Tab-separated table of C-alpha atoms in Angstrom:
chain	number	residue	atom	x	y	z
A	1	ALA	CA	101.515	-13.532	150.117
A	2	ASN	CA	100.848	-16.132	152.819
A	3	ALA	CA	98.034	-14.050	154.260
A	4	ASN	CA	96.407	-13.779	150.857
A	5	ALA	CA	96.744	-17.516	150.310
A	6	GLY	CA	95.126	-18.248	153.669
A	7	ALA	CA	92.224	-15.923	152.965
A	8	ASN	CA	91.774	-17.527	149.575
A	9	ALA	CA	91.719	-21.038	151.045
A	10	ASN	CA	89.003	-20.048	153.522
A	11	THR	CA	86.745	-18.391	150.959
A	12	PRO	CA	83.497	-20.373	150.561
A	13	LEU	CA	83.034	-21.877	147.122
A	14	PRO	CA	79.901	-21.095	145.094
A	15	ALA	CA	77.231	-23.647	144.266
A	16	PRO	CA	78.478	-26.080	141.574
A	17	PRO	CA	77.299	-25.334	138.025
A	18	PRO	CA	74.995	-27.751	136.183
A	19	PRO	CA	76.636	-30.691	134.374
A	20	GLY	CA	76.675	-31.300	130.649
A	21	LEU	CA	78.489	-31.385	127.328
A	22	PHE	CA	78.921	-27.933	125.802
A	23	VAL	CA	80.210	-27.029	122.342
A	24	MET	CA	81.976	-23.837	121.268
A	25	CYS	CA	80.678	-22.924	117.810
A	26	ARG	CA	81.811	-20.355	115.252
A	27	ASN	CA	78.707	-20.262	113.061
A	28	ALA	CA	75.000	-21.064	113.152
A	29	GLU	CA	75.405	-24.308	111.200
A	30	GLN	CA	77.736	-25.709	113.848
A	31	ALA	CA	75.481	-24.579	116.691
A	32	ASN	CA	72.388	-26.228	115.244
A	33	ALA	CA	74.288	-29.417	114.441
A	34	ALA	CA	75.657	-29.584	117.993
A	35	ILE	CA	72.202	-29.222	119.552
A	36	ASP	CA	70.763	-31.791	117.126
A	37	ALA	CA	73.517	-34.264	118.065
A	38	GLY	CA	72.819	-34.072	121.796
A	39	ALA	CA	74.926	-31.242	123.211
A	40	ASP	CA	73.520	-29.764	126.413
A	41	GLY	CA	74.450	-26.272	125.322
A	42	VAL	CA	76.629	-24.163	123.047
A	43	TYR	CA	78.923	-21.170	123.299
A	44	LEU	CA	78.736	-18.743	120.369
A	45	ASP	CA	82.141	-17.383	119.331
A	46	PHE	CA	81.264	-15.589	116.097
A	47	LEU	CA	83.120	-13.078	113.960
A	48	GLU	CA	79.922	-11.067	113.495
A	49	LEU	CA	78.074	-9.622	116.506
A	50	THR	CA	74.815	-9.435	114.584
A	51	GLY	CA	75.102	-13.113	113.740
A	52	THR	CA	75.564	-13.906	117.420
A	53	GLY	CA	72.307	-12.227	118.388
A	54	ALA	CA	70.309	-13.749	115.544
A	55	THR	CA	71.631	-17.248	116.218
A	56	LEU	CA	71.075	-17.020	119.970
A	57	ARG	CA	67.436	-16.097	119.458
A	58	ALA	CA	66.931	-18.752	116.788
A	59	LEU	CA	68.381	-21.430	119.069
A	60	ARG	CA	66.094	-20.364	121.890
A	61	ASP	CA	63.120	-20.408	119.538
A	62	ARG	CA	63.886	-24.021	118.654
A	63	GLY	CA	64.112	-25.000	122.323
A	64	ALA	CA	67.844	-24.911	123.097
A	65	LYS	CA	68.180	-24.935	126.878
A	66	TRP	CA	71.596	-23.267	127.262
A	67	VAL	CA	73.258	-20.732	124.956
A	68	GLY	CA	76.401	-18.923	126.068
A	69	VAL	CA	78.623	-16.303	124.456
A	70	ALA	CA	82.385	-15.905	124.148
A	71	PRO	CA	83.632	-12.283	124.132
A	72	PRO	CA	86.999	-11.506	122.492
A	73	ARG	CA	90.052	-12.641	124.454
A	74	ILE	CA	91.494	-9.116	124.507
A	75	ARG	CA	89.459	-5.936	124.701
A	76	LYS	CA	90.903	-2.691	123.407
A	77	PRO	CA	89.890	0.723	124.769
A	78	ASP	CA	86.456	1.800	123.530
A	79	GLU	CA	85.415	-1.816	122.893
A	80	GLU	CA	83.237	-1.984	126.007
A	81	LYS	CA	80.194	-1.889	123.735
A	82	ILE	CA	81.019	-5.419	122.584
A	83	ASP	CA	80.590	-6.770	126.103
A	84	ARG	CA	77.494	-4.640	126.669
A	85	TYR	CA	75.917	-5.952	123.498
A	86	LEU	CA	76.652	-9.593	124.333
A	87	MET	CA	75.380	-9.198	127.887
A	88	GLY	CA	72.270	-7.496	126.544
A	89	LEU	CA	71.414	-10.715	124.717
A	90	ALA	CA	70.803	-12.308	128.136
A	91	PRO	CA	73.038	-15.330	127.497
A	92	ASP	CA	72.908	-18.339	129.781
A	93	GLY	CA	76.691	-18.332	130.092
A	94	VAL	CA	79.716	-16.128	129.430
A	95	LEU	CA	83.299	-17.243	128.892
A	96	VAL	CA	85.621	-15.011	130.923
A	97	ARG	CA	88.836	-14.990	128.916
A	98	GLY	CA	91.156	-12.426	130.476
A	99	LEU	CA	92.228	-11.014	133.815
A	100	GLY	CA	90.684	-7.664	132.917
A	101	ALA	CA	87.311	-9.308	132.385
A	102	LEU	CA	87.742	-11.231	135.642
A	103	HIS	CA	88.515	-7.970	137.457
A	104	GLU	CA	85.396	-6.335	136.064
A	105	LEU	CA	83.316	-9.337	137.060
A	106	GLY	CA	84.703	-9.150	140.595
A	107	ARG	CA	83.715	-5.497	140.977
A	108	GLY	CA	80.251	-6.112	139.563
A	109	ALA	CA	80.793	-4.392	136.231
A	110	TYR	CA	78.927	-7.118	134.336
A	111	GLY	CA	76.130	-7.690	136.819
A	112	ARG	CA	72.627	-7.801	135.425
A	113	VAL	CA	72.814	-5.634	132.332
A	114	PRO	CA	69.447	-4.049	131.457
A	115	ARG	CA	68.057	-6.109	128.605
A	116	ALA	CA	67.290	-3.017	126.530
A	117	ALA	CA	71.053	-2.466	126.274
A	118	SER	CA	71.189	-5.172	123.619
A	119	GLY	CA	70.229	-2.621	120.983
A	120	GLU	CA	73.591	-0.858	121.181
A	121	ALA	CA	75.183	-2.667	118.242
A	122	ASP	CA	72.373	-3.195	115.774
A	123	GLY	CA	69.025	-2.304	117.262
A	124	GLU	CA	68.311	-5.830	118.510
A	125	THR	CA	66.516	-6.532	121.759
A	126	THR	CA	65.651	-9.664	123.660
A	127	THR	CA	62.688	-10.659	125.764
A	128	HIS	CA	64.594	-13.414	127.554
A	129	ASP	CA	64.813	-12.373	131.215
A	130	ALA	CA	66.627	-15.268	132.823
A	131	ALA	CA	68.773	-15.185	135.929
A	132	ALA	CA	72.298	-13.785	135.785
A	133	PRO	CA	74.463	-15.852	133.411
A	134	LEU	CA	76.929	-18.525	134.413
A	135	TYR	CA	80.478	-17.126	134.256
A	136	VAL	CA	83.058	-19.706	133.163
A	137	GLY	CA	86.773	-18.939	133.185
A	138	ASP	CA	88.454	-19.950	129.939
A	139	PHE	CA	91.830	-21.681	129.560
A	140	SER	CA	93.502	-18.307	128.967
A	141	LEU	CA	93.175	-17.459	132.676
A	142	ASN	CA	95.870	-20.154	133.060
A	143	VAL	CA	94.335	-21.944	136.045
A	144	ALA	CA	97.087	-24.486	136.678
A	145	ASN	CA	96.760	-25.262	140.399
A	146	ALA	CA	94.261	-25.361	143.245
A	147	LEU	CA	95.271	-21.952	144.624
A	148	THR	CA	94.541	-20.242	141.319
A	149	ALA	CA	91.288	-22.162	140.930
A	150	ARG	CA	90.022	-20.997	144.306
A	151	GLU	CA	91.114	-17.445	143.535
A	152	VAL	CA	89.158	-17.187	140.282
A	153	LEU	CA	86.107	-18.851	141.840
A	154	SER	CA	86.213	-16.301	144.658
A	155	ARG	CA	86.029	-13.505	142.075
A	156	GLY	CA	82.654	-14.485	140.659
A	157	LEU	CA	83.237	-17.484	138.409
A	158	SER	CA	80.957	-20.504	138.619
A	159	ALA	CA	83.402	-22.778	136.794
A	160	PHE	CA	86.890	-22.699	135.302
A	161	THR	CA	88.689	-24.329	132.408
A	162	PRO	CA	92.044	-25.858	133.401
A	163	SER	CA	95.127	-24.405	131.740
A	164	PHE	CA	96.221	-25.988	128.475
A	165	ASP	CA	99.752	-26.081	129.923
A	166	LEU	CA	98.841	-29.090	132.089
A	167	ASP	CA	99.572	-32.641	130.998
A	168	ALA	CA	97.234	-35.500	131.909
A	169	ALA	CA	99.011	-36.305	135.184
A	170	GLN	CA	99.066	-32.679	136.327
A	171	LEU	CA	95.426	-32.242	135.368
A	172	THR	CA	94.438	-35.316	137.360
A	173	GLN	CA	96.419	-34.109	140.373
A	174	MET	CA	94.776	-30.696	140.271
A	175	THR	CA	91.236	-32.038	139.981
A	176	THR	CA	90.533	-32.675	143.644
A	177	ARG	CA	87.145	-33.639	145.060
A	178	GLU	CA	86.724	-30.049	146.167
A	179	LEU	CA	87.436	-28.449	142.785
A	180	ALA	CA	86.179	-31.116	140.368
A	181	PRO	CA	82.534	-29.918	140.413
A	182	PHE	CA	83.707	-26.487	139.212
A	183	THR	CA	85.911	-27.805	136.401
A	184	GLU	CA	84.871	-27.514	132.744
A	185	LEU	CA	87.264	-29.828	130.909
A	186	VAL	CA	87.951	-29.285	127.210
A	187	LEU	CA	87.769	-32.737	125.624
A	188	HIS	CA	88.414	-31.807	122.007
A	189	HIS	CA	89.958	-28.716	120.439
A	190	HIS	CA	92.509	-27.351	118.004
A	191	MET	CA	95.240	-25.895	120.198
A	192	PRO	CA	95.478	-22.107	119.719
A	193	LEU	CA	99.100	-21.473	118.741
A	194	PHE	CA	99.099	-17.676	118.420
A	195	HIS	CA	96.678	-14.899	119.317
A	196	MET	CA	97.845	-11.666	117.739
A	197	GLU	CA	96.846	-8.146	116.779
A	198	HIS	CA	98.430	-8.550	113.344
A	199	CYS	CA	95.674	-9.376	110.851
A	200	VAL	CA	96.756	-11.914	108.258
A	201	PHE	CA	93.584	-11.274	106.248
A	202	ALA	CA	94.271	-7.554	105.883
A	203	ALA	CA	97.955	-8.156	105.154
A	204	MET	CA	97.435	-10.860	102.520
A	205	LEU	CA	94.051	-10.107	100.970
A	206	SER	CA	93.779	-6.312	100.937
A	207	THR	CA	95.757	-3.110	100.559
A	208	GLY	CA	94.327	-1.735	103.789
A	209	LYS	CA	95.721	-1.833	107.297
A	210	ASN	CA	92.670	-2.069	109.555
A	211	HIS	CA	88.902	-2.552	109.571
A	212	LEU	CA	88.381	0.974	108.262
A	213	ASP	CA	90.062	0.367	104.907
A	214	CYS	CA	90.656	-3.391	104.495
A	215	GLY	CA	87.211	-4.271	103.137
A	216	ARG	CA	86.942	-7.031	105.773
A	217	PRO	CA	88.116	-9.981	103.634
A	218	CYS	CA	87.829	-12.140	106.785
A	219	GLU	CA	84.064	-12.226	106.189
A	220	ARG	CA	84.452	-13.764	102.713
A	221	HIS	CA	87.609	-15.875	102.778
A	222	ALA	CA	89.215	-18.656	104.806
A	223	LEU	CA	92.963	-18.585	105.451
A	224	ALA	CA	95.464	-21.106	106.769
A	225	LEU	CA	99.222	-21.031	107.311
A	226	ARG	CA	101.111	-24.024	105.909
A	227	ASP	CA	104.166	-25.114	107.881
A	228	ARG	CA	107.264	-26.900	106.581
A	229	ALA	CA	105.704	-30.298	107.336
A	230	GLY	CA	102.718	-29.495	105.144
A	231	PHE	CA	100.174	-29.010	107.944
A	232	GLU	CA	97.706	-26.192	107.391
A	233	HIS	CA	96.875	-24.242	110.545
A	234	ALA	CA	93.591	-22.322	110.376
A	235	VAL	CA	93.601	-18.563	110.953
A	236	GLU	CA	90.420	-17.091	112.436
A	237	ALA	CA	89.638	-13.410	113.045
A	238	ASP	CA	87.521	-12.082	115.906
A	239	VAL	CA	85.220	-9.088	116.096
A	240	GLY	CA	88.129	-6.916	117.276
A	241	CYS	CA	90.238	-7.801	114.195
A	242	ARG	CA	92.666	-9.954	116.190
A	243	ASN	CA	93.743	-13.278	114.667
A	244	THR	CA	94.142	-16.703	116.251
A	245	VAL	CA	96.143	-19.481	114.589
A	246	PHE	CA	94.842	-22.959	115.444
A	247	HIS	CA	96.842	-26.180	115.183
A	248	ALA	CA	95.875	-28.342	112.234
A	249	LYS	CA	95.557	-31.489	114.374
A	250	PRO	CA	92.833	-31.541	117.035
A	251	GLN	CA	93.745	-32.653	120.540
A	252	SER	CA	91.539	-35.147	122.385
A	253	ALA	CA	91.200	-35.902	126.100
A	254	VAL	CA	88.696	-38.717	125.599
A	255	HIS	CA	90.897	-41.038	127.679
A	256	LEU	CA	90.409	-38.725	130.671
A	257	VAL	CA	86.600	-38.756	130.697
A	258	GLN	CA	86.150	-41.683	133.068
A	259	PRO	CA	88.921	-40.693	135.528
A	260	MET	CA	87.616	-37.124	135.595
A	261	GLN	CA	84.058	-38.312	136.173
A	262	HIS	CA	85.247	-40.467	139.065
A	263	ALA	CA	86.919	-37.374	140.526
A	264	GLY	CA	83.657	-35.440	140.257
A	265	VAL	CA	84.022	-33.496	136.991
A	266	ALA	CA	80.654	-33.175	135.251
A	267	ARG	CA	81.131	-30.348	132.714
A	268	PHE	CA	82.893	-31.050	129.432
A	269	ARG	CA	83.515	-28.982	126.310
A	270	VAL	CA	84.222	-29.523	122.624
A	271	GLU	CA	85.663	-26.572	120.688
A	272	LEU	CA	85.138	-26.288	116.949
A	273	VAL	CA	86.996	-24.303	114.319
A	274	ARG	CA	85.934	-25.131	110.745
A	275	GLU	CA	84.104	-28.425	111.138
A	276	GLY	CA	81.013	-28.881	108.980
A	277	ALA	CA	77.641	-30.063	110.267
A	278	SER	CA	78.319	-33.761	109.668
A	279	GLU	CA	81.683	-33.569	111.433
A	280	VAL	CA	80.096	-31.729	114.350
A	281	ALA	CA	77.437	-34.424	114.667
A	282	ARG	CA	80.006	-37.232	114.720
A	283	LEU	CA	82.156	-35.439	117.282
A	284	VAL	CA	79.299	-34.635	119.643
A	285	GLU	CA	77.794	-38.109	119.337
A	286	THR	CA	81.170	-39.717	120.054
A	287	TYR	CA	81.933	-37.692	123.169
A	288	ARG	CA	78.313	-37.880	124.336
A	289	ALA	CA	78.479	-41.688	124.161
A	290	VAL	CA	81.699	-41.779	126.195
A	291	ILE	CA	80.353	-39.378	128.822
A	292	ASP	CA	77.144	-41.420	129.124
A	293	GLY	CA	79.091	-44.681	129.461
A	294	GLN	CA	77.803	-46.094	126.181
A	295	LYS	CA	81.198	-46.247	124.468
A	296	ALA	CA	84.651	-47.078	125.801
A	297	ALA	CA	87.286	-44.362	125.572
A	298	ALA	CA	89.647	-46.703	123.697
A	299	GLU	CA	87.015	-47.371	121.041
A	300	ALA	CA	86.263	-43.671	120.692
A	301	TRP	CA	89.981	-42.880	120.435
A	302	ARG	CA	90.451	-45.388	117.610
A	303	GLY	CA	87.530	-43.863	115.748
A	304	LEU	CA	88.805	-40.319	116.206
A	305	ARG	CA	92.304	-41.321	115.126
A	306	ALA	CA	91.026	-43.014	111.977
A	307	GLU	CA	88.538	-40.331	110.943
A	308	GLU	CA	89.839	-38.559	107.855
A	309	GLY	CA	90.595	-34.915	108.566
A	310	TRP	CA	90.733	-35.345	112.346
A	311	GLY	CA	93.642	-37.628	113.200
A	312	VAL	CA	93.471	-36.503	116.812
A	313	VAL	CA	96.538	-36.378	119.047
A	314	ARG	CA	97.082	-36.240	122.807
A	315	GLY	CA	99.086	-33.050	122.344
A	316	SER	CA	99.879	-31.168	125.540
A	317	LEU	CA	98.153	-33.871	127.614
A	318	ARG	CA	100.931	-36.337	126.808
A	319	VAL	CA	103.043	-37.058	129.894
A	320	LEU	CA	106.722	-36.701	128.994
A	321	ALA	CA	108.304	-37.848	132.253
């Protein structure tokens, strides 16, 4: 174990990724609103693969400079075609969400996928022939300390998202001068509470049991689970029919923007669930203003707290002791 740690510590780090504010979007309306409001780029995390390809090309046609994709968090056997399709779109970035995906990246399984491979899912192709995409480790890799950060960077990542298990003090301690340039900090998101194979849509809105006989009600309906306090937690399905339950109250790290910038962090992310275009615009404009030094974090926090439907909290970032 000590030998591995020493080798990891001596591994040269890659070149830092470009800075910016990036927004994870779940539909084309959100993606266009985010770009219009000043986001430097977007990640597309759509239920429909065909919608991902169409939106990526439309965003490029309108001049978007950076469009990434977010494959499912868990990949079942025989779902390799999902990754091949997404890579065939020639995205500018890819969220690496699991250790299996990280392993494949480390052994060169992703590499430079031939662009013609994009036709696997629906006959689509792309003429965009950019350099290899930027690989960003998502929070689900659970990067909670410097050793883990160096390990994932040594396996092909250009940036990592710190674990959501860290509070503000732990996050600040982890973000050293060495690792800060490779950190992509999530500033605003609905905390994912559960990620499960059980499909609430199929169970509640159909007589089927899987995508073969359920009629895919997830494409036509929105579901939420109401807890005993009356909060409604959104349920979202992915392309592999897995469900994620998101906390009703969004969590904000706006108070960490300036300290993180002083440490050297330059990549920030906002993650959307069901926000409409006007909400997306207000969110992106607020965080953009704080990042650019045009609005104080305290002022932004008061606005986010007062905004109907948001009522942001510090959540897991709150220091308990």
